[in-house]
Amino acid sequence: MTHDINALLREYDRARAYTDQLWKDLSPDEVTWRPHEDSSAIGWHLGHQAHVAHFMIRNLTAAEPSPDPELDGIMDSANPEKFRGALPTVERLTAFRDTVAERVHARMGDIASGRVGAPDQLAVVANHLLLALVNHEYQHDQWIGEVRAESLGHALPPDPVSDWLTRVDGYLVCAPGA
């Protein structure tokens, strides 16, 4: 089953907006703080969310260079925490996230408008890709929210509202038609 790509982009934006509610009011020290040495900081999760979105778009729909190649190794979950390196500044993380989101929108817009080779096939890919991106965003939001509330003592924002959102195993999940 395929869904409207533009509707899925709205869900992607909703997920990103929820992520922003979880971290934008935190201090830079809170964003880069790690609960323990083998744990990732909120800032890593923010960069990782964008890193995965870039690589999925790049590898599944359009080969394009990384918007910030120096962050690729840091934000790759295949690299153990101790080998990732120092986190970038909050400003750089924000710019990275914003640039990746713009690229997601541009590529998905091209697919939705049929301005690609194999537009019907890529529409199927785009549907699954966008659902994966939204659910990956929420997957990491769960951890960010736990650290925000339990370790840093900040209240959680209300869950985003959408007919397509539910909770599974405590995680927000976008499941159109469920």
Short mmCIF file of C-alpha atoms in Angstrom, two decimals:
data_model
loop_
_atom_site.label_atom_id
_atom_site.label_comp_id
_atom_site.label_asym_id
_atom_site.label_seq_id
_atom_site.Cartn_x
_atom_site.Cartn_y
_atom_site.Cartn_z
CA MET A 1 0.00 0.00 0.00
CA THR A 2 1.36 3.43 -0.87
CA HIS A 3 0.43 6.71 0.75
CA ASP A 4 0.62 10.28 -0.41
CA ILE A 5 4.28 11.31 -0.29
CA ASN A 6 3.31 14.83 0.76
CA ALA A 7 1.30 13.45 3.69
CA LEU A 8 4.30 11.37 4.73
CA LEU A 9 6.52 14.46 4.48
CA ARG A 10 4.15 16.19 6.89
CA GLU A 11 4.63 13.24 9.27
CA TYR A 12 8.40 13.59 8.84
CA ASP A 13 8.12 17.30 9.70
CA ARG A 14 5.89 16.46 12.69
CA ALA A 15 8.50 13.98 13.96
CA ARG A 16 11.32 16.50 13.51
CA ALA A 17 9.27 19.19 15.28
CA TYR A 18 8.74 16.82 18.20
CA THR A 19 12.47 16.15 18.33
CA ASP A 20 13.05 19.91 18.46
CA GLN A 21 10.65 20.18 21.41
CA LEU A 22 12.75 17.59 23.21
CA TRP A 23 16.06 19.42 22.90
CA LYS A 24 15.92 23.03 21.70
CA ASP A 25 15.36 24.40 25.23
CA LEU A 26 18.33 22.48 26.66
CA SER A 27 21.70 24.08 27.30
CA PRO A 28 24.66 23.10 25.10
CA ASP A 29 26.11 21.26 28.11
CA GLU A 30 22.92 19.22 28.47
CA VAL A 31 22.92 18.40 24.74
CA THR A 32 26.50 17.11 24.90
CA TRP A 33 26.29 15.42 28.34
CA ARG A 34 26.60 11.63 28.38
CA PRO A 35 24.86 9.64 31.13
CA HIS A 36 27.90 7.31 31.27
CA GLU A 37 31.00 6.59 29.20
CA ASP A 38 29.34 3.99 26.98
CA SER A 39 26.27 6.12 26.37
CA SER A 40 25.64 8.63 23.63
CA ALA A 41 24.76 12.26 24.29
CA ILE A 42 21.49 13.76 23.12
CA GLY A 43 23.55 15.64 20.53
CA TRP A 44 24.77 12.39 19.04
CA HIS A 45 21.21 11.14 18.61
CA LEU A 46 20.27 14.41 16.89
CA GLY A 47 23.12 14.08 14.43
CA HIS A 48 22.51 10.37 13.97
CA GLN A 49 18.87 10.93 13.04
CA ALA A 50 19.95 13.29 10.25
CA HIS A 51 22.89 11.08 9.25
CA VAL A 52 20.59 8.10 8.70
CA ALA A 53 18.12 10.23 6.74
CA HIS A 54 20.91 11.47 4.46
CA PHE A 55 22.29 7.99 3.84
CA MET A 56 18.88 6.49 3.17
CA ILE A 57 18.04 9.22 0.66
CA ARG A 58 21.50 8.96 -0.88
CA ASN A 59 21.58 5.19 -1.12
CA LEU A 60 17.97 4.53 -2.10
CA THR A 61 16.96 7.46 -4.30
CA ALA A 62 19.77 9.85 -5.28
CA ALA A 63 23.52 9.65 -4.99
CA GLU A 64 24.67 12.92 -3.48
CA PRO A 65 27.55 13.96 -1.24
CA SER A 66 27.19 14.32 2.49
CA PRO A 67 26.26 17.82 3.65
CA ASP A 68 29.00 17.53 6.30
CA PRO A 69 31.42 14.65 5.61
CA GLU A 70 33.33 15.25 8.84
CA LEU A 71 30.24 14.20 10.79
CA ASP A 72 29.75 10.90 8.96
CA GLY A 73 32.04 8.84 11.21
CA ILE A 74 30.88 10.56 14.38
CA MET A 75 27.18 9.94 13.71
CA ASP A 76 27.49 6.37 12.42
CA SER A 77 26.12 3.91 14.97
CA ALA A 78 28.43 1.22 13.56
CA ASN A 79 31.30 3.06 15.26
CA PRO A 80 31.53 2.31 18.98
CA GLU A 81 30.94 5.36 21.17
CA LYS A 82 34.58 5.64 22.23
CA PHE A 83 35.72 5.86 18.58
CA ARG A 84 33.20 8.43 17.35
CA GLY A 85 35.06 11.59 18.31
CA ALA A 86 33.88 14.88 19.77
CA LEU A 87 30.40 16.14 19.05
CA PRO A 88 30.02 19.26 16.95
CA THR A 89 28.51 22.45 18.33
CA VAL A 90 24.75 22.79 18.71
CA GLU A 91 24.79 25.27 15.81
CA ARG A 92 26.53 22.79 13.53
CA LEU A 93 24.15 19.99 14.55
CA THR A 94 21.18 22.26 13.84
CA ALA A 95 22.55 23.22 10.42
CA PHE A 96 23.22 19.57 9.59
CA ARG A 97 19.71 18.52 10.60
CA ASP A 98 18.13 21.39 8.66
CA THR A 99 20.17 20.73 5.51
CA VAL A 100 19.33 17.04 5.53
CA ALA A 101 15.62 17.80 6.02
CA GLU A 102 15.71 20.22 3.08
CA ARG A 103 17.31 17.51 0.94
CA VAL A 104 14.70 14.95 2.04
CA HIS A 105 11.97 17.37 1.02
CA ALA A 106 13.62 18.20 -2.30
CA ARG A 107 14.15 14.58 -3.32
CA MET A 108 10.74 13.40 -2.15
CA GLY A 109 9.19 16.39 -3.95
CA ASP A 110 10.92 15.34 -7.16
CA ILE A 111 9.61 11.80 -6.72
CA ALA A 112 6.07 12.96 -5.89
CA SER A 113 6.08 15.17 -9.00
CA GLY A 114 7.44 12.40 -11.24
CA ARG A 115 10.65 14.34 -12.01
CA VAL A 116 12.76 11.17 -11.68
CA GLY A 117 13.52 8.09 -13.72
CA ALA A 118 11.14 5.24 -12.83
CA PRO A 119 8.69 7.52 -11.00
CA ASP A 120 6.23 4.77 -10.02
CA GLN A 121 8.95 2.50 -8.64
CA LEU A 122 10.58 5.38 -6.73
CA ALA A 123 7.18 6.35 -5.30
CA VAL A 124 7.00 2.92 -3.68
CA VAL A 125 10.55 3.31 -2.37
CA ALA A 126 9.75 6.84 -1.14
CA ASN A 127 6.77 5.62 0.86
CA HIS A 128 8.76 3.00 2.73
CA LEU A 129 11.76 5.29 3.10
CA LEU A 130 9.70 8.10 4.62
CA LEU A 131 7.96 5.74 7.04
CA ALA A 132 11.37 4.42 8.09
CA LEU A 133 12.73 7.96 8.55
CA VAL A 134 9.76 9.02 10.67
CA ASN A 135 9.94 5.91 12.83
CA HIS A 136 13.71 6.22 13.19
CA GLU A 137 13.26 9.82 14.35
CA TYR A 138 10.77 8.67 16.99
CA GLN A 139 12.97 5.73 17.96
CA HIS A 140 15.73 8.11 19.01
CA ASP A 141 13.24 10.59 20.48
CA GLN A 142 12.37 7.92 23.02
CA TRP A 143 15.94 7.86 24.33
CA ILE A 144 16.28 11.65 24.12
CA GLY A 145 13.05 11.99 26.08
CA GLU A 146 14.16 9.53 28.73
CA VAL A 147 17.43 11.37 29.29
CA ARG A 148 15.64 14.73 29.20
CA ALA A 149 13.12 13.70 31.86
CA GLU A 150 14.90 11.12 34.01
CA SER A 151 18.49 12.36 33.98
CA LEU A 152 18.15 16.09 33.32
CA GLY A 153 14.85 16.67 35.14
CA HIS A 154 13.00 18.48 32.35
CA ALA A 155 9.32 17.94 31.62
CA LEU A 156 8.39 16.14 28.41
CA PRO A 157 6.30 17.88 25.78
CA PRO A 158 2.97 16.30 24.87
CA ASP A 159 3.04 13.62 22.19
CA PRO A 160 2.46 14.91 18.67
CA VAL A 161 -1.06 14.42 17.37
CA SER A 162 -1.74 12.49 14.17
CA ASP A 163 -4.19 9.80 13.14
CA TRP A 164 -1.15 7.84 11.97
CA LEU A 165 0.66 7.83 15.33
CA THR A 166 0.41 5.16 17.98
CA ARG A 167 2.69 3.76 20.66
CA VAL A 168 4.28 0.33 20.36
CA ASP A 169 6.47 -0.95 23.20
CA GLY A 170 6.47 2.60 24.55
CA TYR A 171 7.76 4.12 21.30
CA LEU A 172 5.85 6.51 19.07
CA VAL A 173 5.31 4.81 15.73
CA CYS A 174 3.88 6.14 12.49
CA ALA A 175 1.63 3.39 11.12
CA PRO A 176 -0.72 4.73 8.43
CA GLY A 177 -3.86 2.68 8.17
CA ALA A 178 -3.21 0.78 11.41
#
